[in-house]
Coordinates of C-alpha atoms and ligand atoms in Angstrom, one line a residue:
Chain A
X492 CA 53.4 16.8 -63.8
X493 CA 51.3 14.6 -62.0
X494 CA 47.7 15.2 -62.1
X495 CA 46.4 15.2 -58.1
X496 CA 44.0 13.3 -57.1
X497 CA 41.6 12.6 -54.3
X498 CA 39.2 10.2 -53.7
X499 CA 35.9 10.3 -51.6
X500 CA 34.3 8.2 -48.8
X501 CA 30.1 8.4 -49.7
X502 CA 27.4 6.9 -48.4
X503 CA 25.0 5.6 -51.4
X504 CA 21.2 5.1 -50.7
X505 CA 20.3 2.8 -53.9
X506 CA 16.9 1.8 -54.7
X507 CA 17.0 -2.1 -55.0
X508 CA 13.6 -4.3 -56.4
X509 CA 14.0 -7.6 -57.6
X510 CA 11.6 -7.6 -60.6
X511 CA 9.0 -5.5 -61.8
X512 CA 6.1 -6.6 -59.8
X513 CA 8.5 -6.8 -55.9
X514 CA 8.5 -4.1 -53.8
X515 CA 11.3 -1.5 -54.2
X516 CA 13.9 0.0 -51.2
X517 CA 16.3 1.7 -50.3
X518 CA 19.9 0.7 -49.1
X519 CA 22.5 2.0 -47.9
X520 CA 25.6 1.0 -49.2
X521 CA 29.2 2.5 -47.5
X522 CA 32.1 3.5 -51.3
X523 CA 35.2 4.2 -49.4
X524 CA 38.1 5.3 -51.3
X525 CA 36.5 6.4 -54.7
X526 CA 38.7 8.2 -57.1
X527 CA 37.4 11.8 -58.1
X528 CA 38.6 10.6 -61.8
X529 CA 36.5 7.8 -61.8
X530 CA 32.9 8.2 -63.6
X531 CA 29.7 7.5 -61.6
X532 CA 29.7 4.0 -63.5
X533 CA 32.9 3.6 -62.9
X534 CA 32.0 4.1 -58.8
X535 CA 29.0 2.1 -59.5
X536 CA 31.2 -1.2 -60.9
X537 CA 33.8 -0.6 -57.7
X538 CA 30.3 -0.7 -55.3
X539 CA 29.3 -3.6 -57.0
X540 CA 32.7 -5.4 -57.0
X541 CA 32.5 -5.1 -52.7
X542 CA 29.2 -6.6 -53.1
X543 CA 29.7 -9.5 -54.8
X544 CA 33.4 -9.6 -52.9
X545 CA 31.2 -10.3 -49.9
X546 CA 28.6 -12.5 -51.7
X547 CA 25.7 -10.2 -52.5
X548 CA 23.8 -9.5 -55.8
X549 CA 25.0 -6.6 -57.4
X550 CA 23.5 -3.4 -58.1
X551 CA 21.8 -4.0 -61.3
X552 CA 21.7 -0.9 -63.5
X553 CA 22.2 -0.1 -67.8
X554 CA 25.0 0.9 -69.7
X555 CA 26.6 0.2 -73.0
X556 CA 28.9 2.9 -74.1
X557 CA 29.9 4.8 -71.0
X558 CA 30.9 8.0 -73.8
X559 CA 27.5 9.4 -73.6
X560 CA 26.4 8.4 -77.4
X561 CA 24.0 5.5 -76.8
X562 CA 21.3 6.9 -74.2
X563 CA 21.3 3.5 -71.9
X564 CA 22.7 4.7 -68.6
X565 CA 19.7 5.8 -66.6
X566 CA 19.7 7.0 -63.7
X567 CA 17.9 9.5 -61.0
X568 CA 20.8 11.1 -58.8
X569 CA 19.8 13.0 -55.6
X570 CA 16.3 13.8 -57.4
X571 CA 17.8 14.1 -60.8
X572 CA 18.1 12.5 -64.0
X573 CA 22.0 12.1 -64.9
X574 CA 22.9 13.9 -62.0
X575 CA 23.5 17.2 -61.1
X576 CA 25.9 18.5 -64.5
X577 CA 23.6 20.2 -67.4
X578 CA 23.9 18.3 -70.2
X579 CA 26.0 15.5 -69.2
X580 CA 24.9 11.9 -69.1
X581 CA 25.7 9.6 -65.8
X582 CA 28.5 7.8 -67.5
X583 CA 30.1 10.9 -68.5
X584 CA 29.4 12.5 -64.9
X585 CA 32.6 12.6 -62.9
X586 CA 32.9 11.8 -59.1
X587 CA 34.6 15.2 -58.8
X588 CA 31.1 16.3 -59.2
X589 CA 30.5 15.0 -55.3
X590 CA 32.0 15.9 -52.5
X591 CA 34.2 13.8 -49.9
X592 CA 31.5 12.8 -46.9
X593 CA 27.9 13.2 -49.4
X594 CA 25.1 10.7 -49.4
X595 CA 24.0 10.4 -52.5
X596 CA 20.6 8.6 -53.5
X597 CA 20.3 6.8 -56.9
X598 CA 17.1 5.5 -58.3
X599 CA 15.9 4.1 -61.9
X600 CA 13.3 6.4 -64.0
X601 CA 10.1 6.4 -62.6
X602 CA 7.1 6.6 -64.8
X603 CA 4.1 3.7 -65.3
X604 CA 5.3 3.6 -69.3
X605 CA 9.6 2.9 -68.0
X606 CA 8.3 -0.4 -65.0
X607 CA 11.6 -1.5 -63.5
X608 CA 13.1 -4.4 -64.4
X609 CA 15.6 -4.4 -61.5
X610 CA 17.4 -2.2 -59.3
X611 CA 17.9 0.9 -61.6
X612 CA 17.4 -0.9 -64.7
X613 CA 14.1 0.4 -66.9
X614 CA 12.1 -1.7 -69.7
X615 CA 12.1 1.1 -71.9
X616 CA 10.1 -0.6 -74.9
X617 CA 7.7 2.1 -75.2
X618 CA 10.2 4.6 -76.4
X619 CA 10.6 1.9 -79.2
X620 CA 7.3 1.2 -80.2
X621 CA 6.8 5.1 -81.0
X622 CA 9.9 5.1 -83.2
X623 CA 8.6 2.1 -85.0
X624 CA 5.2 3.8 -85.4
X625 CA 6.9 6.4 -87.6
X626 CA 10.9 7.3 -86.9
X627 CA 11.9 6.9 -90.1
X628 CA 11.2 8.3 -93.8
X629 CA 10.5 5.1 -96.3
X630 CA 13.2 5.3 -99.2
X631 CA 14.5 2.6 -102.1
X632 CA 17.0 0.9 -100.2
X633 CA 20.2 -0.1 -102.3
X634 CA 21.9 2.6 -104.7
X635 CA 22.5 5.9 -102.5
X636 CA 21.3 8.5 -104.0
X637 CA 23.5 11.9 -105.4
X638 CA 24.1 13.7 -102.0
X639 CA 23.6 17.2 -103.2
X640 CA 19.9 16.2 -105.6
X641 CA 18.1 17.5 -102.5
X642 CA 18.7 21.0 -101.3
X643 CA 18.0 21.4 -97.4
X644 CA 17.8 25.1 -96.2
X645 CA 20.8 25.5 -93.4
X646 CA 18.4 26.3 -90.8
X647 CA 16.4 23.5 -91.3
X648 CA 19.4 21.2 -91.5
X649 CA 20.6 22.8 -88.2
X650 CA 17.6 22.7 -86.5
X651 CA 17.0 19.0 -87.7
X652 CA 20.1 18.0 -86.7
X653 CA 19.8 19.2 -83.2
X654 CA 16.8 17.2 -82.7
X655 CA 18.4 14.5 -84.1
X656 CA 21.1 14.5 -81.2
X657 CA 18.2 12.4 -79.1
X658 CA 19.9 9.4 -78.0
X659 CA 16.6 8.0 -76.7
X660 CA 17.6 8.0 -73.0
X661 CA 14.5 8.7 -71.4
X662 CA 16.2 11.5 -68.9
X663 CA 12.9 13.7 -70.2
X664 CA 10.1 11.3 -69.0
X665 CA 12.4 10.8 -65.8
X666 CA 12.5 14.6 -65.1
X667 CA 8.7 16.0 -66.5
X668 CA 6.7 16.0 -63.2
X669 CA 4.1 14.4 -65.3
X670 CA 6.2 11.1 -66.7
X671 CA 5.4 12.8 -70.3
X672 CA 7.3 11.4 -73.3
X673 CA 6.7 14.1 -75.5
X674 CA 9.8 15.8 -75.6
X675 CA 11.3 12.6 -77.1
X676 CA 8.4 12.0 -79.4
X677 CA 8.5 15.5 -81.0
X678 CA 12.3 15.6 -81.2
X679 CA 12.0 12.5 -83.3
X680 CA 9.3 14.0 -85.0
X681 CA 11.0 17.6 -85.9
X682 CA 14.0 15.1 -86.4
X683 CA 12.1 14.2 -90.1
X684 CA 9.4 16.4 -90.4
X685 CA 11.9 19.6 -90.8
X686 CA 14.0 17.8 -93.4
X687 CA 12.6 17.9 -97.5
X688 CA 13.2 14.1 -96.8
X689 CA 10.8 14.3 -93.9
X690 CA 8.2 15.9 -95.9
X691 CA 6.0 13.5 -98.0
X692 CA 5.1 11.5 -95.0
X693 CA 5.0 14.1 -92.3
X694 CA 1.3 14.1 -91.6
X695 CA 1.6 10.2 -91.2
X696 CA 3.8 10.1 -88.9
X697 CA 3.1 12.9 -86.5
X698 CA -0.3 10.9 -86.1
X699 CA 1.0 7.6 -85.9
X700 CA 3.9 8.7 -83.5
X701 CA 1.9 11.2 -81.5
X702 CA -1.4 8.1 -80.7
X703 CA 1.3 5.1 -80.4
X704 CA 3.1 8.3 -77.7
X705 CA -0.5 8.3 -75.8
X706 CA -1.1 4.3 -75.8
X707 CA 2.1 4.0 -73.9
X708 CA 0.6 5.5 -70.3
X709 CA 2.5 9.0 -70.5
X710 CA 1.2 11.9 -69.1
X711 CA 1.1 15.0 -71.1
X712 CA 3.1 18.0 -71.4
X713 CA 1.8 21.0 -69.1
X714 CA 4.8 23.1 -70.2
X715 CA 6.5 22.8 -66.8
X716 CA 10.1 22.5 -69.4
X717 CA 12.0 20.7 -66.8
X718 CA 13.0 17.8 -69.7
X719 CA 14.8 21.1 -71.4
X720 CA 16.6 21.7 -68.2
X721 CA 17.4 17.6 -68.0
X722 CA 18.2 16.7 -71.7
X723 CA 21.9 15.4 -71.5
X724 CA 21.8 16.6 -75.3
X725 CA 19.8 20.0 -74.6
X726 CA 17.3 19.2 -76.6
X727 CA 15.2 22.6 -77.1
X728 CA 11.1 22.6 -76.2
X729 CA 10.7 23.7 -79.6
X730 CA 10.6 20.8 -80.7
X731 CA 7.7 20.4 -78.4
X732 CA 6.0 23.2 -80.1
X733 CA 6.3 21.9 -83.6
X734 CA 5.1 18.6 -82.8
X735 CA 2.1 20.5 -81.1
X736 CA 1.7 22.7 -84.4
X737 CA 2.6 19.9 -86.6
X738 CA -0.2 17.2 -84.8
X739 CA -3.3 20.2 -84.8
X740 CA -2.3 21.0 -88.4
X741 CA -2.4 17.1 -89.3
X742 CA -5.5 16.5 -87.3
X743 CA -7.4 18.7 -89.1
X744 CA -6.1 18.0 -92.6
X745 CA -7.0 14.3 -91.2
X746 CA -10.7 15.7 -90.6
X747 CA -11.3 17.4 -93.8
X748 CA -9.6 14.8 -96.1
X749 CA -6.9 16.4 -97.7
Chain B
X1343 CA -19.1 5.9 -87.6
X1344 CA -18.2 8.9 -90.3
X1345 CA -14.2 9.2 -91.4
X1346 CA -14.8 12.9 -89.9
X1347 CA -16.5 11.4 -86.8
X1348 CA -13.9 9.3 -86.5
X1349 CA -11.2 12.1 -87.0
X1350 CA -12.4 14.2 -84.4
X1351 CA -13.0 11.6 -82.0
X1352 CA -9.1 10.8 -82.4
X1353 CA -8.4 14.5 -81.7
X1354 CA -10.5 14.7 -78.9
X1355 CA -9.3 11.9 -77.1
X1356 CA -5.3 12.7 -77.9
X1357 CA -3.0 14.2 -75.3
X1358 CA -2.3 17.2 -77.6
X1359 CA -5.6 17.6 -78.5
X1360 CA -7.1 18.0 -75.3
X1361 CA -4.5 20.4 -74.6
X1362 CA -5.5 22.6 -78.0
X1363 CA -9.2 22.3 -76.1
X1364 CA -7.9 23.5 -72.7
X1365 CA -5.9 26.1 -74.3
X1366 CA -8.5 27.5 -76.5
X1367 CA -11.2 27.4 -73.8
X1368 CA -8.3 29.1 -71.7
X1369 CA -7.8 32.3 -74.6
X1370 CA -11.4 32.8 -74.3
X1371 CA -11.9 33.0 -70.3
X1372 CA -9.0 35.6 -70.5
X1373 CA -10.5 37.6 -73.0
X1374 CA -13.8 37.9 -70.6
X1375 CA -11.2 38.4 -67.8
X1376 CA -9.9 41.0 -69.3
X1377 CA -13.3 42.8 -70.5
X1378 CA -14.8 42.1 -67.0
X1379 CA -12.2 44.0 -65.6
X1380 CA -12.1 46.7 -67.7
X1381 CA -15.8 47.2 -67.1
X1382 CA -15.5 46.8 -63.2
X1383 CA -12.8 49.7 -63.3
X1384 CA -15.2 52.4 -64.5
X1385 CA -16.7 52.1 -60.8
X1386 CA -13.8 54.7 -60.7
X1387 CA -15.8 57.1 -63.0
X1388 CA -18.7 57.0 -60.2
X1389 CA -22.3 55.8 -59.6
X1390 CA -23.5 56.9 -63.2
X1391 CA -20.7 55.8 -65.4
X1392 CA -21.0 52.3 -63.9
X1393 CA -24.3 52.0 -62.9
X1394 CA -25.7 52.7 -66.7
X1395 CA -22.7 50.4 -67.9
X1396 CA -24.9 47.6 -65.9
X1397 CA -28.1 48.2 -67.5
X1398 CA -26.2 48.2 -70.6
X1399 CA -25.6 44.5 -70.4
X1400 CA -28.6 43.5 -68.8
X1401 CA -30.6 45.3 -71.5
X1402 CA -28.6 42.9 -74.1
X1403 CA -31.6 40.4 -73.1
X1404 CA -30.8 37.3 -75.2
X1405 CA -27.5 37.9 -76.8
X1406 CA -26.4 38.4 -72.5
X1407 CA -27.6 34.8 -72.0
X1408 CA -25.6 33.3 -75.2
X1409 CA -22.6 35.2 -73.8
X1410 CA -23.3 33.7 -70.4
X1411 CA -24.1 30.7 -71.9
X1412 CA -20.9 30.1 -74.1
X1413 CA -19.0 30.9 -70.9
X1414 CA -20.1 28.2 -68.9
X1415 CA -19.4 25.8 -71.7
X1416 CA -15.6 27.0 -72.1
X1417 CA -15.3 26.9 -68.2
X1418 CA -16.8 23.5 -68.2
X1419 CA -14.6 22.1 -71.4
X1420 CA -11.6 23.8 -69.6
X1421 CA -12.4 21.9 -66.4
X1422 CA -13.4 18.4 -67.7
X1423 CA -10.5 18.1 -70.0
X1424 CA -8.2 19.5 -67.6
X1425 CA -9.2 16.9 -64.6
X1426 CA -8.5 14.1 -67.7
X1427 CA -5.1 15.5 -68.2
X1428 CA -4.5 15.7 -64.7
X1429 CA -5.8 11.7 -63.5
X1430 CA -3.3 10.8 -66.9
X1431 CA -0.4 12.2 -65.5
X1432 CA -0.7 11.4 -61.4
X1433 CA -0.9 7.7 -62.7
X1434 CA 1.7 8.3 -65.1
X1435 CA 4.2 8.6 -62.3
X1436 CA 2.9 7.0 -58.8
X1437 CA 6.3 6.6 -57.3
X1438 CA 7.7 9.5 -56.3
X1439 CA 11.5 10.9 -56.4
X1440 CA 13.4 10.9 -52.8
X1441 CA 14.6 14.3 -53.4
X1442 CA 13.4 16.9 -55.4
X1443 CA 15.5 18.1 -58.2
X1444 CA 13.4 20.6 -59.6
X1445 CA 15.1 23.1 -62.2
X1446 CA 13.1 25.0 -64.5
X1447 CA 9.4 24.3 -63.6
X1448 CA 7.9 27.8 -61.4
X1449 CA 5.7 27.8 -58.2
X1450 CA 2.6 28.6 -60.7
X1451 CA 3.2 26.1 -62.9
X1452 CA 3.4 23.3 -60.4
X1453 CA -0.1 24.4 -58.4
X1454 CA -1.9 25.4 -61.4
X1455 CA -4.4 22.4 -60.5
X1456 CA -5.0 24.4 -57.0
X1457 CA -4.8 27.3 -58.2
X1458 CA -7.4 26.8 -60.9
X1459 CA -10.1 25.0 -57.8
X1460 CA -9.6 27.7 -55.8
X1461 CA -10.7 30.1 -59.0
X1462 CA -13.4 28.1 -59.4
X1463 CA -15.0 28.2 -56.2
X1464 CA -14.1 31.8 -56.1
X1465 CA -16.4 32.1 -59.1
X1466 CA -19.1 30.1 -57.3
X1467 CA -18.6 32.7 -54.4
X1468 CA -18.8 35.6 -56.8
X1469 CA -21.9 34.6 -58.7
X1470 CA -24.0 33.7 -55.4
X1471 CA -22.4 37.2 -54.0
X1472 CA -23.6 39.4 -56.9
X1473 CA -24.9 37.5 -59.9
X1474 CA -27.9 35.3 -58.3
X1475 CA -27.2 36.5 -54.4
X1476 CA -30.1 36.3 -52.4
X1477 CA -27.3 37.6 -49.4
X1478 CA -27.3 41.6 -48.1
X1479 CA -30.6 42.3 -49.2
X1480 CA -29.0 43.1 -52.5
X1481 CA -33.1 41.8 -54.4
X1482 CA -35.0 43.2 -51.7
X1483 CA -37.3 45.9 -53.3
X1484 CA -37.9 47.2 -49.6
X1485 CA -34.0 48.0 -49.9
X1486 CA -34.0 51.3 -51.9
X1487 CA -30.4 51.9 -51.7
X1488 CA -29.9 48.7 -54.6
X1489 CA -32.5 49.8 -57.0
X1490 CA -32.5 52.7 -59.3
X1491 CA -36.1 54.3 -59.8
X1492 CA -36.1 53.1 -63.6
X1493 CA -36.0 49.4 -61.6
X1494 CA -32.9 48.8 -62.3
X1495 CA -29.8 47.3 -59.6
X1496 CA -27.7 50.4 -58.2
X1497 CA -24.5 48.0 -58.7
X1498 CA -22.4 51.0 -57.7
X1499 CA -23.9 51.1 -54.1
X1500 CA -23.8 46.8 -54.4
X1501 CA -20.2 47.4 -54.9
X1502 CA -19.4 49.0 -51.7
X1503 CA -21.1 47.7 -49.4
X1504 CA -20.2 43.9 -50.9
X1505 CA -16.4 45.0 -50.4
X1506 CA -16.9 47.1 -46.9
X1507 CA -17.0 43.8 -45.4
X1508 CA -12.8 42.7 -45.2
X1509 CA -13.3 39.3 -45.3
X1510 CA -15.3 39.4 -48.4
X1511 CA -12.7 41.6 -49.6
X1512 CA -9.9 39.1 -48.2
X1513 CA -11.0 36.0 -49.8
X1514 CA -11.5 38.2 -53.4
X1515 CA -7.9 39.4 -52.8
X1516 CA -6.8 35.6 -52.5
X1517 CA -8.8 34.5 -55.1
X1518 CA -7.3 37.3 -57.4
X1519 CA -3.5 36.2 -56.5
X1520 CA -4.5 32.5 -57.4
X1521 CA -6.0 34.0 -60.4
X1522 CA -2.8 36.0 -61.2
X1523 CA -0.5 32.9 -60.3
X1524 CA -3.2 30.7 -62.6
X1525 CA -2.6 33.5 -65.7
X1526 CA 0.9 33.4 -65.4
X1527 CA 1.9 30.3 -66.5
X1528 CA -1.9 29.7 -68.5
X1529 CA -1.3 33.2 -70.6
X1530 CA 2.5 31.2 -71.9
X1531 CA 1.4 28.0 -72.3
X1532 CA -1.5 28.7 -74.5
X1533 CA 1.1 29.4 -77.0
X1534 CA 3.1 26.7 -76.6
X1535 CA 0.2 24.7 -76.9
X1536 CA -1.2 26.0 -79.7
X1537 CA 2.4 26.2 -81.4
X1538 CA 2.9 29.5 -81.5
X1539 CA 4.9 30.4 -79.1
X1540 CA 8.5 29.9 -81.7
X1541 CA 11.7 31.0 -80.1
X1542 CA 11.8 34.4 -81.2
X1543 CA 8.6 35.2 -79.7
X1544 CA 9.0 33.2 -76.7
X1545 CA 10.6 36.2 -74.7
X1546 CA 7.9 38.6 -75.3
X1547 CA 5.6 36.0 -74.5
X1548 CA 6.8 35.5 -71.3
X1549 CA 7.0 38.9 -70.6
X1550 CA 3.5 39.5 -72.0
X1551 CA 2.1 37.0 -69.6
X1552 CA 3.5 38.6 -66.6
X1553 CA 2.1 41.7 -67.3
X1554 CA -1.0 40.7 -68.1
X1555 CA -1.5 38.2 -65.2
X1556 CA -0.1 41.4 -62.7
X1557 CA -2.4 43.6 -64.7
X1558 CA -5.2 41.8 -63.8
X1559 CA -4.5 41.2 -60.5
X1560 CA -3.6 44.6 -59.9
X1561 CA -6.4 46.0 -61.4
X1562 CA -9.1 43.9 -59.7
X1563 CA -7.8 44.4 -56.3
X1564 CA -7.6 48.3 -56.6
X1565 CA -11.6 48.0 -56.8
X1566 CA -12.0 46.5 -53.1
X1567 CA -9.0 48.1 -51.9
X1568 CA -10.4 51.4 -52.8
X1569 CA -13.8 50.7 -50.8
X1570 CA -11.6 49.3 -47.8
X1571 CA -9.6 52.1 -47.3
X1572 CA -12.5 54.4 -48.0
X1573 CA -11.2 56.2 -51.1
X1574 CA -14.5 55.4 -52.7
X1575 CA -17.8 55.3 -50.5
Ligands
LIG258 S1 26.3 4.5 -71.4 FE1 26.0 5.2 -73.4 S2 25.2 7.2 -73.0 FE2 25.8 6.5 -71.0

């Protein structure tokens, strides 16, 4: 049976800056004849191949695995991050998503901590720098140990795991109206902290990960939850609320000493 | 400077902890919120009931001014911090989106920076209008109908004719929506903030906060809807 298939005329308004200090803009650019199979990379590379058919500099925008596992593609689509599918990153987003005729506008992350480093390309360092300030538990490296010498309650394991599904793609800073990191920060943080692993250095790390968080140039959480709503893993604002229970709780045992 | 110094510093100047701050100071103002309006309804009792409810708590003498004083340090903590919060995240994005993709966040949430100056120069307009007012004559001894003969205010009688007016009563109504639309997404997020809020409770958290934020509303309204429409005179 052959699968039908249609493909879509669009008109693309894509924000194009040369580096991080140029001035940014929009332009229009005309995708005729775009498969509905293809994925919005996929439309992306066929824009791009017109371009540079015709001499012009391509459309300069990230992606590694285009299978929604590695958190580079990064994108704001008509207002929102990865588009308009819940839970879906751009490179898993489908032109059957659009319809024939649409203007769509595409534009890179904006928040002060993500600057542009082209087109819809984002330096997004910072998220780095708070996984090196604590994203990881410190263990003897070389002989692994017996799987099973550490119990974990399921709903820790579950719950652990789920924050651990953060593939670090910045979608939450892109849709918090206050360019806020924290849902990132405290699922990497409920990531370790939930797990017996986690434990011994839990403290630690919610500081070190929660100050290196505010050095970046974030703004903070005001519980608006639209990160939830734009996680392409659906990452829950729990997290959120351990990280805040876990940081006032490690503050204070900071105070006191202990 | 002291480890503990040093410690608290840290906390203060922290994005979380300045939210615990604005959180906390938040709890508080709603518990006065709450036991201001309970004690404005008894206008509802008549003249007496409230009238001797107000000499009650002018009578407290200096435990009334630590009260009044310990409010205007959680309403000044609530605003400082808040307008720090706010300046870090307008600069944190400066360019905005074309279009608005907007999915989860509500109306109150988004204006709760508007909401909360209106609030606060509705509590300016209150406190001139019946705290320190100098306006209708209310501390004119030659007016008899706002004293008591024991001396003290007839707050009943300060009540209605403060409300007869319907602009005064307008702008109390719109300040009490704004207060409502303020409470509504303040009452929820104090738990988030404060990390309480875990999902099981989250539902009857929300719910909680509705009702409470209506329930004020409702409440403070009846008093100069009451006067308007002349049920109480
Ligand atoms: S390219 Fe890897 S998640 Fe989209």
């Amino acid at each position: 049976m052959a699968v039908s298939q249609s493909s879509l005329n669009l008109t693309l308004k894509i924000w194009r800056q040369a580096g991080p200090d140029q001035p940014g803009r929009f332009d229009t650019h005309e995708a005729k004849g775009i498969p509905d199979s293809a994925s919005f990379l996929e439309m992306l590379d066929i824009v791009n191949e017109g371009i540079i058919t015709k001499g012009g500099d391509p459309v300069v925008f990230d992606h590694d695995c285009r299978e929604g596992i590695c958190g580079t593609c990064s994108m704001v689509i008509n207002g929102m991050p990865h588009g308009p599918k819940r839970g879906v990153t751009t490179c898993q987003l489908h032109m059957r998503s659009f319809r024939n005729g649409d203007t769509i506008w595409i534009e890179p992350w904006r928040a002060k901590a993500f600057p542009v480093i082209r087109d819809l390309a984002v330096d997004r360092n910072a998220f780095e720098r708070i996984q090196q300030a604590g994203g990881y538990i410190t263990v003897r490296t070389g002989s692994a140990p017996e799987a099973n010498s550490v119990p974990v309650p399921k709903d820790d394991a579950d719950a652990s795991f789920a924050a651990a599904a953060c593939i670090g793609c910045g979608a939450c800073v892109a849709a918090c109206p206050n360019a806020s990191a924290m849902l990132f920060t405290a699922a990497k943080l409920s990531h370790f902290n939930l797990l017996p692993q986690g434990k011994p250095e839990a403290d630690k790390r919610t500081l070190a990960m929660v100050r290196t968080m505010d050095e970046q140039g974030f703004g903070n959480c005001t519980n608006h939850y639209e990160c939830e709503a734009y996680c392409p893993k659906l990452i829950s604002v729990e997290t959120i609320r351990q990280m805040n229970r876990d940081y006032r709780n490690a503050s204070a045992r900071e105070t006191a000493g202990v | 400077m002291s480890p503990i110094v040093q410690s608290l510093c840290r906390f203060y100047h922290s994005s979380i902890g300045k939210k615990i701050i604005v959180a906390v100071t938040g709890l508080g103002l709603m518990g006065f919120i709450l036991g201001h309006l309970l004690g404005n309804l008894q206008i509802f009792l008549g003249p007496d009931t409230i009238n001797t409810y107000a000499k009650k708590l002018h009578d407290l003498g200096l435990l009334l001014w630590v009260v009044r004083l310990g409010l205007l340090a959680m309403v000044a903590a609530h605003i400082v911090f808040t307008i720090q919060l706010t300046r870090e995240n307008r600069t944190a994005r400066k360019q905005k989106y074309a279009l608005d993709g907007t999915r989860k966040a509500t109306k109150a949430s988004v204006i709760m920076i508007w909401s909360g100056v209106t609030i606060l120069v509705f509590i300016i307009y209150h406190l001139m209008h019946f705290t320190i007012t100098r306006t209708n004559g209310y501390y004119d001894p030659a007016v008899s109908r706002y004293w008591l003969p024991d001396g003290s205010h007839n707050v009943y009688n300060m009540m209605i004719d403060g409300f007869r007016v319907w602009y005064v009563s307008a702008f109390y109504i719109l300040g009490m929506f704004l207060l409502c639309s303020h409470l509504s997404h303040g009452f929820a997020s104090v738990f988030q903030t404060l990390g309480l809020a875990t999902p099981r409770l989250r539902r009857p958290i929300h719910v909680a906060s509705l009702i409470f934020a209506w329930g004020v509303f409702a409440g403070n309204v009846s008093i100069p809807l009451a006067i308007l429409s002349g049920l109480k005179s």
